[in-house]
PDB file of C-alpha atoms in Angstrom:
ATOM      1  CA  LYS A   1     201.906  -2.780-240.574  1.00 57.00           C
ATOM      2  CA  GLU A   2     202.478  -3.613-236.923  1.00 64.00           C
ATOM      3  CA  LEU A   3     199.683  -3.651-234.375  1.00 67.00           C
ATOM      4  CA  ASP A   4     199.633  -1.049-231.646  1.00 70.00           C
ATOM      5  CA  PRO A   5     201.445  -2.717-228.719  1.00 76.00           C
ATOM      6  CA  ALA A   6     198.920  -1.122-226.331  1.00 73.00           C
ATOM      7  CA  ILE A   7     196.158  -3.366-227.717  1.00 74.00           C
ATOM      8  CA  VAL A   8     195.432  -6.223-225.367  1.00 78.00           C
ATOM      9  CA  PHE A   9     193.998  -9.295-227.032  1.00 82.00           C
ATOM     10  CA  TYR A  10     191.021 -10.976-225.474  1.00 86.00           C
ATOM     11  CA  LYS A  11     189.579 -14.361-226.282  1.00 84.00           C
ATOM     12  CA  GLY A  12     186.395 -16.207-225.586  1.00 81.00           C
ATOM     13  CA  SER A  13     183.327 -17.756-227.106  1.00 77.00           C
ATOM     14  CA  SER A  14     182.529 -17.076-230.732  1.00 73.00           C
ATOM     15  CA  TRP A  15     178.768 -17.226-230.055  1.00 76.00           C
ATOM     16  CA  TRP A  16     177.456 -13.687-229.964  1.00 78.00           C
ATOM     17  CA  ALA A  17     174.250 -11.709-229.757  1.00 81.00           C
ATOM     18  CA  LEU A  18     175.212  -8.091-230.443  1.00 85.00           C
ATOM     19  CA  ARG A  19     173.098  -4.986-230.786  1.00 88.00           C
ATOM     20  CA  TYR A  20     173.296  -3.426-234.225  1.00 92.00           C
ATOM     21  CA  ASP A  21     174.749  -0.149-232.927  1.00 93.00           C
ATOM     22  CA  THR A  22     177.473  -2.051-231.061  1.00 92.00           C
ATOM     23  CA  LEU A  23     178.295  -4.114-234.133  1.00 93.00           C
ATOM     24  CA  ASP A  24     178.421  -0.909-236.177  1.00 95.00           C
ATOM     25  CA  LYS A  25     180.984   0.541-233.731  1.00 96.00           C
ATOM     26  CA  ILE A  26     183.064  -2.639-233.886  1.00 94.00           C
ATOM     27  CA  MET A  27     183.056  -2.624-237.685  1.00 95.00           C
ATOM     28  CA  SER A  28     183.939   1.095-237.785  1.00 96.00           C
ATOM     29  CA  LEU A  29     186.951   0.456-235.542  1.00 94.00           C
ATOM     30  CA  TYR A  30     187.978  -2.466-237.758  1.00 93.00           C
ATOM     31  CA  GLN A  31     187.653  -0.400-240.941  1.00 95.00           C
ATOM     32  CA  GLU A  32     189.589   2.522-239.438  1.00 92.00           C
ATOM     33  CA  ASN A  33     192.459   0.145-238.570  1.00 88.00           C
ATOM     34  CA  TYR A  34     191.943  -2.303-241.422  1.00 89.00           C
ATOM     35  CA  ALA A  35     195.578  -2.797-242.447  1.00 84.00           C
ATOM     36  CA  GLU A  36     196.819  -3.791-239.018  1.00 82.00           C
ATOM     37  CA  TYR A  37     193.783  -5.802-237.893  1.00 85.00           C
ATOM     38  CA  TYR A  38     193.327  -7.626-241.193  1.00 86.00           C
ATOM     39  CA  TYR A  39     196.894  -8.886-241.295  1.00 82.00           C
ATOM     40  CA  PHE A  40     196.876  -9.913-237.642  1.00 81.00           C
ATOM     41  CA  PHE A  41     193.588 -11.794-237.728  1.00 84.00           C
ATOM     42  CA  GLN A  42     194.307 -13.329-241.152  1.00 84.00           C
ATOM     43  CA  THR A  43     197.416 -14.973-239.740  1.00 81.00           C
ATOM     44  CA  SER A  44     196.051 -15.829-236.277  1.00 79.00           C
ATOM     45  CA  PHE A  45     195.132 -19.246-234.951  1.00 81.00           C
ATOM     46  CA  CYS A  46     191.461 -19.362-233.856  1.00 80.00           C
ATOM     47  CA  ALA A  47     190.866 -15.765-234.971  1.00 84.00           C
ATOM     48  CA  ASP A  48     187.112 -16.207-234.381  1.00 82.00           C
ATOM     49  CA  GLU A  49     187.881 -16.509-230.666  1.00 83.00           C
ATOM     50  CA  TYR A  50     189.837 -13.224-230.616  1.00 86.00           C
ATOM     51  CA  PHE A  51     188.345 -10.943-233.272  1.00 89.00           C
ATOM     52  CA  PHE A  52     185.105  -9.703-231.715  1.00 88.00           C
ATOM     53  CA  GLN A  53     186.379 -10.022-228.162  1.00 91.00           C
ATOM     54  CA  THR A  54     189.374  -7.761-228.840  1.00 90.00           C
ATOM     55  CA  LEU A  55     187.522  -5.226-230.974  1.00 92.00           C
ATOM     56  CA  LEU A  56     184.591  -5.056-228.546  1.00 92.00           C
ATOM     57  CA  THR A  57     186.983  -4.370-225.674  1.00 91.00           C
ATOM     58  CA  GLU A  58     188.667  -1.595-227.662  1.00 91.00           C
ATOM     59  CA  VAL A  59     185.258  -0.068-228.460  1.00 94.00           C
ATOM     60  CA  MET A  60     184.253  -0.235-224.789  1.00 93.00           C
ATOM     61  CA  LYS A  61     187.428   1.616-223.773  1.00 92.00           C
ATOM     62  CA  LYS A  62     186.405   4.518-226.033  1.00 91.00           C
ATOM     63  CA  ASP A  63     182.635   4.432-225.529  1.00 93.00           C
ATOM     64  CA  LEU A  64     181.459   3.788-221.977  1.00 92.00           C
ATOM     65  CA  SER A  65     177.851   3.506-223.147  1.00 91.00           C
ATOM     66  CA  VAL A  66     178.608   0.096-224.694  1.00 91.00           C
ATOM     67  CA  GLN A  67     177.752  -2.555-222.123  1.00 84.00           C
ATOM     68  CA  VAL A  68     178.108  -6.328-222.181  1.00 82.00           C
ATOM     69  CA  GLU A  69     175.308  -8.398-220.772  1.00 80.00           C
ATOM     70  CA  GLY A  70     175.100 -12.076-219.962  1.00 80.00           C
ATOM     71  CA  VAL A  71     175.564 -14.823-222.472  1.00 84.00           C
ATOM     72  CA  LEU A  72     172.380 -15.963-224.244  1.00 89.00           C
ATOM     73  CA  THR A  73     173.702 -19.382-225.330  1.00 91.00           C
ATOM     74  CA  PHE A  74     173.621 -22.256-222.868  1.00 94.00           C
ATOM     75  CA  VAL A  75     176.644 -24.562-223.188  1.00 94.00           C
ATOM     76  CA  ASP A  76     177.539 -27.369-220.784  1.00 95.00           C
ATOM     77  CA  TRP A  77     181.309 -27.594-220.340  1.00 92.00           C
ATOM     78  CA  ASP A  78     181.145 -29.222-216.902  1.00 94.00           C
ATOM     79  CA  ARG A  79     179.760 -32.730-217.358  1.00 96.00           C
ATOM     80  CA  LYS A  80     182.233 -35.467-216.567  1.00 96.00           C
ATOM     81  CA  GLY A  81     182.964 -38.476-218.755  1.00 96.00           C
ATOM     82  CA  VAL A  82     181.652 -37.137-222.087  1.00 95.00           C
ATOM     83  CA  PRO A  83     183.149 -35.176-224.978  1.00 94.00           C
ATOM     84  CA  LEU A  84     182.808 -31.435-224.329  1.00 93.00           C
ATOM     85  CA  PRO A  85     180.862 -29.346-224.877  1.00 93.00           C
ATOM     86  CA  VAL A  86     177.975 -31.690-224.121  1.00 96.00           C
ATOM     87  CA  THR A  87     175.817 -32.712-227.073  1.00 97.00           C
ATOM     88  CA  PHE A  88     172.295 -32.450-225.676  1.00 97.00           C
ATOM     89  CA  SER A  89     169.809 -35.300-226.030  1.00 96.00           C
ATOM     90  CA  MET A  90     166.389 -36.228-224.678  1.00 95.00           C
ATOM     91  CA  GLU A  91     168.083 -37.078-221.383  1.00 95.00           C
ATOM     92  CA  ASP A  92     168.766 -33.349-220.961  1.00 96.00           C
ATOM     93  CA  CYS A  93     165.182 -32.061-221.148  1.00 95.00           C
ATOM     94  CA  GLU A  94     165.065 -30.937-217.526  1.00 95.00           C
ATOM     95  CA  LEU A  95     168.456 -29.247-217.788  1.00 96.00           C
ATOM     96  CA  LEU A  96     167.322 -27.375-220.914  1.00 95.00           C
ATOM     97  CA  LYS A  97     164.089 -26.306-219.171  1.00 93.00           C
ATOM     98  CA  GLN A  98     166.157 -24.905-216.308  1.00 95.00           C
ATOM     99  CA  ALA A  99     168.431 -23.059-218.749  1.00 95.00           C
ATOM    100  CA  ALA A 100     165.408 -21.546-220.517  1.00 92.00           C
ATOM    101  CA  SER A 101     163.959 -20.408-217.190  1.00 93.00           C
ATOM    102  CA  LYS A 102     167.254 -18.603-216.483  1.00 93.00           C
ATOM    103  CA  GLY A 103     166.953 -16.563-219.686  1.00 90.00           C
ATOM    104  CA  TYR A 104     169.030 -18.547-222.151  1.00 91.00           C
ATOM    105  CA  LEU A 105     167.593 -18.150-225.663  1.00 88.00           C
ATOM    106  CA  TYR A 106     169.918 -20.616-227.389  1.00 90.00           C
ATOM    107  CA  ALA A 107     171.743 -23.830-226.582  1.00 93.00           C
ATOM    108  CA  ARG A 108     174.779 -25.526-228.008  1.00 91.00           C
ATOM    109  CA  LYS A 109     175.015 -28.291-229.202  1.00 93.00           C
ATOM    110  CA  PHE A 110     172.714 -30.881-230.759  1.00 96.00           C
ATOM    111  CA  ASN A 111     173.156 -33.814-233.124  1.00 94.00           C
ATOM    112  CA  PRO A 112     169.858 -34.461-234.938  1.00 90.00           C
ATOM    113  CA  GLN A 113     171.265 -37.584-236.620  1.00 91.00           C
ATOM    114  CA  ARG A 114     171.920 -39.137-233.223  1.00 91.00           C
ATOM    115  CA  ASP A 115     168.869 -37.807-231.389  1.00 90.00           C
ATOM    116  CA  GLY A 116     166.389 -35.909-233.545  1.00 86.00           C
ATOM    117  CA  GLN A 117     163.692 -36.136-230.871  1.00 94.00           C
ATOM    118  CA  ILE A 118     165.363 -33.426-228.807  1.00 94.00           C
ATOM    119  CA  LEU A 119     164.764 -30.803-231.502  1.00 92.00           C
ATOM    120  CA  THR A 120     161.110 -31.795-231.817  1.00 92.00           C
ATOM    121  CA  TRP A 121     160.783 -31.621-228.042  1.00 93.00           C
ATOM    122  CA  LEU A 122     162.325 -28.138-227.987  1.00 91.00           C
ATOM    123  CA  ASP A 123     159.849 -26.947-230.606  1.00 88.00           C
ATOM    124  CA  GLN A 124     156.850 -28.488-228.866  1.00 89.00           C
ATOM    125  CA  GLU A 125     157.710 -27.938-225.209  1.00 84.00           C
ATOM    126  CA  LEU A 126     159.902 -24.878-224.902  1.00 74.00           C
ATOM    127  CA  LEU A 127     159.003 -22.726-227.877  1.00 71.00           C
ATOM    128  CA  THR A 128     155.269 -22.990-227.187  1.00 71.00           C
ATOM    129  CA  ASP A 129     155.674 -22.426-223.444  1.00 57.00           C
ATOM    130  CA  GLU A 130     153.774 -19.353-222.235  1.00 54.00           C
ATOM    131  CA  ARG A 131     156.487 -18.004-219.960  1.00 48.00           C
TER     132      ARG A 131
END
């Protein structure tokens, strides 16, 4: 089955924090159009970067009460001279404090084998902070 040519595909991060009622609407749309969506996303490259973005946009077109708020995951794609996204270490404590103060609940990414101290620091310093 062919996809409706009116569907515009959107891409973006695959890190989500969705309300249950919004997720329910996305899954209902997917189930109602299972044959066309399943085939498309099964044969797509990087489907995780299109699936929710496209379905959420389609849901929002039909239900204006569904709103998208800011991203909750802090990711550093801007640092020069390192593999991206940045793998945070103890050198990034101040940056992570600033991100937390701006409302980020999560951060990506960490390598505990390379720098396990950063996770201990997060537990001790940020998670116990009385903000």
